[in-house]
Coordinates of C-alpha atoms and ligand atoms in Angstrom, one line a residue:
M1 CA 66.4 -100.3 85.2
G2 CA 66.2 -104.0 85.8
I3 CA 68.2 -105.3 88.8
K4 CA 71.6 -106.5 87.5
S5 CA 73.0 -108.3 90.2
S6 CA 72.5 -112.1 90.3
T7 CA 70.0 -113.5 93.0
L8 CA 71.2 -115.7 96.0
G9 CA 70.0 -118.8 94.4
E10 CA 72.2 -118.0 91.4
F11 CA 75.1 -117.0 93.7
I12 CA 75.0 -120.3 95.8
I13 CA 75.2 -122.3 92.7
K14 CA 77.9 -120.1 90.7
N15 CA 80.1 -120.4 94.1
Q16 CA 79.4 -123.9 95.5
N17 CA 82.2 -125.8 93.8
Q18 CA 84.5 -123.2 95.6
F19 CA 83.6 -125.3 98.7
K20 CA 85.9 -128.4 98.5
Y21 CA 83.8 -130.5 101.2
S22 CA 80.6 -129.8 99.6
E23 CA 78.5 -132.2 97.6
G24 CA 75.7 -129.9 97.8
E25 CA 74.7 -130.0 101.3
L26 CA 76.2 -126.6 102.3
S27 CA 74.5 -125.3 99.3
R28 CA 71.0 -126.5 100.5
L29 CA 71.9 -125.5 103.9
L30 CA 72.2 -122.1 102.6
N31 CA 69.1 -122.1 100.5
S32 CA 66.8 -123.4 103.8
I33 CA 68.5 -120.3 105.7
K34 CA 67.3 -118.1 102.9
L35 CA 64.0 -119.5 103.2
A36 CA 63.4 -119.2 106.9
A37 CA 64.8 -115.7 107.0
K38 CA 62.2 -114.7 104.1
V39 CA 59.4 -116.2 106.5
V40 CA 60.7 -114.6 109.4
S41 CA 61.3 -111.2 107.6
H42 CA 57.6 -111.2 106.8
E43 CA 56.3 -111.6 110.1
V44 CA 58.6 -109.2 111.7
N45 CA 57.6 -106.6 109.1
K46 CA 54.1 -106.9 110.0
A47 CA 54.5 -107.5 113.9
G48 CA 53.0 -104.2 114.5
L49 CA 49.6 -105.5 112.8
V50 CA 48.8 -108.5 114.6
D51 CA 49.0 -109.6 118.1
I52 CA 52.5 -111.2 118.1
L53 CA 54.0 -107.8 119.9
G54 CA 55.0 -108.1 123.6
S55 CA 56.5 -111.0 125.5
A56 CA 55.3 -114.4 125.5
G57 CA 55.7 -114.6 129.2
N58 CA 58.3 -117.3 129.1
I59 CA 61.9 -116.8 130.4
N60 CA 64.6 -118.3 128.1
V61 CA 67.9 -120.1 129.4
Q62 CA 69.4 -116.6 129.1
G63 CA 67.0 -115.5 131.8
E64 CA 65.8 -113.0 129.6
T65 CA 62.1 -112.4 128.9
Q66 CA 61.1 -114.3 125.6
Q67 CA 59.3 -112.2 123.1
K68 CA 56.7 -113.8 121.1
L69 CA 58.8 -113.0 117.7
D70 CA 61.6 -114.9 119.4
I71 CA 60.0 -118.2 119.7
Y72 CA 58.4 -117.6 116.2
A73 CA 61.8 -117.2 114.6
N74 CA 63.2 -120.0 116.6
D75 CA 60.4 -122.2 115.6
V76 CA 60.9 -121.2 111.7
F77 CA 64.6 -122.0 111.8
M78 CA 64.1 -125.2 113.8
R79 CA 61.6 -126.4 111.6
T80 CA 63.0 -125.5 108.3
L81 CA 66.8 -127.0 109.2
R82 CA 64.9 -130.2 110.5
N83 CA 62.4 -130.7 107.3
R84 CA 65.1 -130.1 105.0
Q85 CA 67.1 -132.7 106.4
I86 CA 70.6 -131.1 105.9
V87 CA 72.1 -130.7 109.4
C88 CA 72.5 -133.4 112.4
G89 CA 71.8 -131.0 115.1
V90 CA 71.0 -127.2 115.8
A91 CA 71.9 -125.2 119.0
S92 CA 69.7 -121.8 119.6
E93 CA 69.8 -119.2 122.1
E94 CA 66.2 -120.1 122.7
E95 CA 67.0 -123.7 123.4
D96 CA 68.3 -124.7 126.6
D97 CA 70.1 -127.7 125.0
F98 CA 71.2 -128.6 121.4
I99 CA 68.5 -130.5 119.4
V100 CA 69.4 -133.6 117.7
I101 CA 67.9 -133.9 114.2
K102 CA 67.5 -137.5 112.9
K103 CA 67.8 -138.7 109.4
K104 CA 64.6 -140.0 108.1
H105 CA 64.4 -143.7 108.1
G106 CA 66.1 -143.7 111.4
G107 CA 69.9 -143.3 111.9
F108 CA 71.7 -140.1 112.2
D109 CA 73.4 -138.2 109.2
H110 CA 74.4 -135.2 107.7
K111 CA 77.8 -133.4 108.0
Y112 CA 76.8 -130.1 109.5
V113 CA 75.5 -128.5 112.8
V114 CA 74.1 -125.0 113.2
L115 CA 73.9 -122.5 116.0
T116 CA 71.7 -119.6 115.8
D117 CA 70.3 -116.5 117.5
P118 CA 67.4 -116.7 115.7
L119 CA 66.2 -113.0 116.8
D120 CA 69.0 -110.7 118.3
G121 CA 67.8 -107.8 119.8
S122 CA 64.4 -108.7 120.2
S123 CA 63.9 -106.1 123.1
N124 CA 63.8 -103.8 120.1
I125 CA 60.7 -105.3 118.4
D126 CA 57.9 -103.6 120.3
V127 CA 59.8 -99.9 119.7
N128 CA 59.9 -100.8 116.0
V129 CA 63.8 -100.8 115.8
S130 CA 65.8 -103.1 113.8
V131 CA 66.5 -106.7 114.8
G132 CA 68.6 -109.4 113.3
T133 CA 69.2 -113.3 113.1
I134 CA 72.8 -114.8 113.4
F135 CA 73.8 -118.2 112.4
S136 CA 77.0 -120.2 112.5
V137 CA 77.9 -123.5 110.7
Y138 CA 80.6 -126.3 111.6
R139 CA 81.3 -129.5 110.0
R140 CA 80.5 -132.3 112.7
V141 CA 83.6 -133.7 114.5
S142 CA 81.8 -137.0 115.6
P143 CA 81.6 -139.8 113.2
E144 CA 78.9 -139.4 110.5
G145 CA 76.1 -141.8 111.3
S146 CA 76.6 -141.6 115.1
L147 CA 74.4 -139.3 117.7
V148 CA 75.6 -135.7 117.4
T149 CA 77.4 -134.6 120.5
K150 CA 77.9 -131.5 122.4
E151 CA 81.6 -131.6 121.3
D152 CA 80.0 -130.9 117.4
F153 CA 78.9 -127.7 118.8
L154 CA 81.8 -126.6 121.3
Q155 CA 84.2 -126.0 118.6
K156 CA 86.6 -122.9 118.0
G157 CA 85.1 -120.3 115.7
R158 CA 88.2 -120.8 113.6
E159 CA 86.5 -124.1 112.6
Q160 CA 83.5 -122.4 111.2
V161 CA 82.5 -123.4 107.6
A162 CA 80.0 -120.5 107.2
A163 CA 78.6 -117.7 109.0
G164 CA 76.0 -115.2 108.3
Y165 CA 73.2 -112.8 109.8
V166 CA 69.9 -111.4 108.6
V167 CA 69.2 -107.7 109.4
Y168 CA 65.4 -107.0 109.4
G169 CA 65.8 -103.1 108.8
T170 CA 64.5 -100.6 106.4
S171 CA 65.1 -103.2 103.9
T172 CA 66.0 -107.2 104.8
M173 CA 69.4 -108.1 103.9
L174 CA 71.1 -111.6 104.3
V175 CA 74.9 -111.1 104.9
Y176 CA 77.3 -114.2 104.9
T177 CA 80.7 -115.8 104.2
T178 CA 81.9 -119.3 103.4
G179 CA 85.4 -118.1 103.8
Y180 CA 85.6 -116.8 100.4
G181 CA 84.7 -113.1 101.4
V182 CA 81.5 -111.5 102.5
N183 CA 78.4 -110.7 100.4
G184 CA 75.1 -109.0 101.0
F185 CA 71.7 -109.8 99.5
T186 CA 68.6 -107.7 99.7
L187 CA 65.1 -109.0 99.8
N188 CA 62.6 -107.9 97.2
P189 CA 59.5 -108.7 99.4
A190 CA 57.4 -108.4 96.5
L191 CA 59.1 -111.0 94.4
G192 CA 60.5 -113.2 97.4
V193 CA 63.9 -112.9 95.7
W194 CA 67.2 -111.9 97.4
Y195 CA 69.5 -110.0 95.1
L196 CA 73.3 -109.5 95.4
S197 CA 73.1 -105.9 96.4
H198 CA 76.7 -105.5 98.6
P199 CA 79.2 -107.8 96.6
N200 CA 82.7 -108.4 98.6
M201 CA 81.8 -106.3 101.6
K202 CA 84.9 -104.8 103.5
F203 CA 85.5 -103.3 106.6
P204 CA 87.1 -99.7 106.1
K205 CA 90.4 -100.0 108.0
G206 CA 89.8 -96.9 110.0
G207 CA 86.4 -95.4 111.1
K208 CA 84.9 -92.8 113.3
I209 CA 81.9 -94.3 115.1
Y210 CA 82.0 -96.2 118.4
S211 CA 78.9 -98.2 119.6
I212 CA 78.7 -99.2 123.4
N213 CA 76.1 -98.7 125.9
E214 CA 77.9 -95.6 127.7
G215 CA 75.3 -95.9 130.3
N216 CA 77.4 -98.9 132.0
Y217 CA 80.4 -96.5 131.8
V218 CA 80.9 -96.7 135.9
H219 CA 80.8 -100.8 135.7
F220 CA 83.4 -100.9 132.7
P221 CA 87.0 -102.0 132.9
Q222 CA 89.5 -99.2 133.2
G223 CA 91.0 -100.1 129.6
V224 CA 87.4 -99.7 128.0
K225 CA 87.3 -96.1 130.3
D226 CA 90.5 -95.1 128.8
Y227 CA 89.6 -95.9 125.4
L228 CA 86.4 -93.9 125.6
K229 CA 88.1 -91.1 126.9
Y230 CA 90.4 -91.3 124.0
C231 CA 87.3 -91.4 121.5
Q232 CA 86.0 -88.3 123.1
E233 CA 89.0 -86.2 123.5
E234 CA 89.6 -83.3 120.9
E235 CA 92.7 -84.5 119.0
E236 CA 93.4 -85.4 115.5
D237 CA 90.2 -86.8 113.8
R238 CA 88.6 -87.0 117.2
P239 CA 86.0 -86.9 118.7
Y240 CA 84.4 -89.8 117.3
T241 CA 80.6 -90.3 116.9
S242 CA 78.7 -92.5 119.1
R243 CA 76.0 -94.6 117.7
Y244 CA 74.5 -97.5 119.5
I245 CA 71.4 -99.1 118.3
G246 CA 71.0 -102.0 121.0
S247 CA 71.1 -104.4 118.4
L248 CA 74.6 -106.1 117.6
V249 CA 73.5 -107.0 113.9
S250 CA 72.4 -103.5 113.1
D251 CA 75.4 -101.7 114.8
F252 CA 77.8 -104.3 113.2
H253 CA 76.2 -103.6 109.7
R254 CA 76.6 -100.0 110.0
N255 CA 80.2 -100.2 111.1
M256 CA 81.1 -102.7 108.3
I257 CA 79.7 -100.2 105.7
K258 CA 81.1 -97.0 107.3
G259 CA 83.8 -98.1 109.7
G260 CA 83.8 -98.3 113.4
I261 CA 84.0 -100.5 116.2
Y262 CA 81.3 -102.3 118.5
I263 CA 82.3 -103.2 121.9
Y264 CA 80.5 -105.2 124.8
P265 CA 82.9 -105.5 127.6
T266 CA 82.9 -107.5 130.7
S267 CA 81.6 -105.2 133.8
T268 CA 80.9 -105.3 137.4
K269 CA 77.1 -106.2 136.2
A270 CA 78.3 -108.9 133.3
P271 CA 81.6 -109.9 134.6
K272 CA 82.1 -112.3 131.4
G273 CA 80.4 -110.0 129.1
K274 CA 76.7 -110.3 127.6
L275 CA 77.1 -111.6 124.3
R276 CA 77.2 -115.4 123.7
L277 CA 80.6 -116.9 121.9
L278 CA 78.9 -119.7 119.9
Y279 CA 76.0 -118.2 118.1
E280 CA 76.7 -114.3 118.4
C281 CA 80.5 -113.5 118.8
N282 CA 81.9 -116.3 116.5
P283 CA 79.9 -115.8 113.4
M284 CA 80.0 -112.1 113.6
A285 CA 83.8 -112.4 114.0
F286 CA 84.1 -114.6 110.9
I287 CA 82.3 -112.1 108.9
A288 CA 84.5 -109.3 110.2
E289 CA 87.6 -111.0 109.3
Q290 CA 86.6 -112.1 106.1
A291 CA 85.8 -108.6 105.4
G292 CA 89.4 -107.5 106.6
G293 CA 88.1 -106.4 110.0
R294 CA 89.1 -107.6 113.5
A295 CA 87.3 -109.3 116.4
S296 CA 88.8 -110.2 119.8
D297 CA 87.8 -110.4 123.4
G298 CA 89.9 -107.1 124.0
Y299 CA 93.2 -109.0 124.2
K300 CA 93.0 -112.2 121.7
C301 CA 91.1 -113.1 118.6
I302 CA 87.6 -114.3 119.4
M303 CA 87.9 -117.2 117.2
D304 CA 90.7 -118.7 119.2
V305 CA 88.7 -118.7 122.2
E306 CA 88.0 -122.6 123.8
P307 CA 84.5 -122.8 124.1
N308 CA 83.4 -124.7 127.2
E309 CA 79.5 -124.8 127.5
L310 CA 76.9 -124.0 124.8
H311 CA 75.5 -120.4 126.0
Q312 CA 79.2 -119.3 127.3
R313 CA 79.5 -115.3 127.4
V314 CA 82.3 -113.5 126.2
P315 CA 83.7 -109.6 126.1
F316 CA 83.5 -108.6 122.2
F317 CA 85.4 -105.9 120.4
V318 CA 84.4 -106.0 116.7
G319 CA 85.1 -103.8 113.8
S320 CA 87.6 -101.8 111.5
V321 CA 91.0 -103.2 112.2
E322 CA 93.0 -100.0 113.4
M323 CA 89.8 -99.3 115.9
V324 CA 89.9 -102.8 117.4
E325 CA 93.7 -102.7 117.7
K326 CA 93.7 -99.2 119.3
A327 CA 91.1 -100.4 121.7
E328 CA 93.3 -103.4 122.4
E329 CA 96.3 -101.0 123.1
F330 CA 94.3 -99.7 126.1
M331 CA 93.3 -103.0 127.4
A332 CA 96.7 -104.2 127.3
K333 CA 97.6 -101.9 130.1
Y334 CA 95.1 -104.0 132.4
P335 CA 96.3 -107.7 131.7
N336 CA 94.4 -109.0 134.6
D337 CA 90.9 -108.0 133.0
A338 CA 92.1 -110.6 130.3
N339 CA 91.0 -113.2 132.6
Y340 CA 87.0 -113.1 132.9
Ligands
P6P1 P1 72.3 -103.8 126.4 C1 70.7 -107.3 122.2 O1 70.0 -107.9 123.5 C2 72.0 -107.9 122.5 O2 72.3 -109.2 122.6 C3 72.9 -107.2 121.5 O3 72.1 -107.1 120.1 C4 72.8 -105.8 121.7 O4 74.0 -105.0 120.9 C5 73.0 -105.8 123.1 O5 72.6 -107.1 123.5 C6 72.4 -104.7 123.8 O6 72.4 -104.8 125.6 O7 72.9 -104.3 127.6 O8 73.4 -102.6 125.6 O9 70.9 -103.6 126.4

């Protein structure tokens, strides 16, 4: 049977007039991300066949060993966004500072900035477990034509105009929102075409899956320990199921389809949490809220957190609204833990 759903290209054109600001730049931006994701997907899916496995031996600004595919994915997204002359600046987990993109023929232009984690969960690459790309798009706040500034990147998550992720799993999917719901597209690698396979994605209100690295239990704040005990006790619809892939995009994607909660809290080992606010938590939170879910730091919506630096870390609770609210009930008993 022929594939009925529209392609990503058709979808972007069909919906671009929804976006009041856009004279087509946002559509061109999304098209460039679509192209970069296809290129990265091709490389990820053959990683085992070429000498691209293993670490590149460098350490990134996060102090993490950079995997070769991390660097490759970063290069592809940087080059695509630069060459397509769409954005005035890009920030990446793999870059110490933001990158200024000059408009050809001198001068600085273009309305948007992009923040990205080009390959999240990359430590899973060598063991053939799914990884992902996360991106976040803002309108610049500094005057058009001027040099992009750090303030253009340090905007609250509420100000995002688009956000999405690519999950390089058993199939490659691009899931994104521009503030009008969440839609998922599956890549047909033979044709290089993305098809609308998951229209209007929604988090189930409740769920029975919790995703957290329980190996850190002894280091967790008491509110998280209490919530985990709640998930595990034999009461009502519990105990819940524990599922943790070690790849935010994959755990989030499964929980959005089946219902569930993902938590990366503060701990004595990670006093501010591990995930980065600007290019991991805010984009996933925009998607979560657009899909009827909730995303917080355990106390307040993550998209209301005031950014103060590019690679800022925050605790992250995201998923089915009833599960996140229940976890927040436990956290509320320990208000001091809200100051991370
Ligand atoms: P841990 C990957 O490095 C990541 O940023 C997320 O994708 C993932 O959920 C988490 O960190 C895994 O961290 O400490 O549990 O190995």
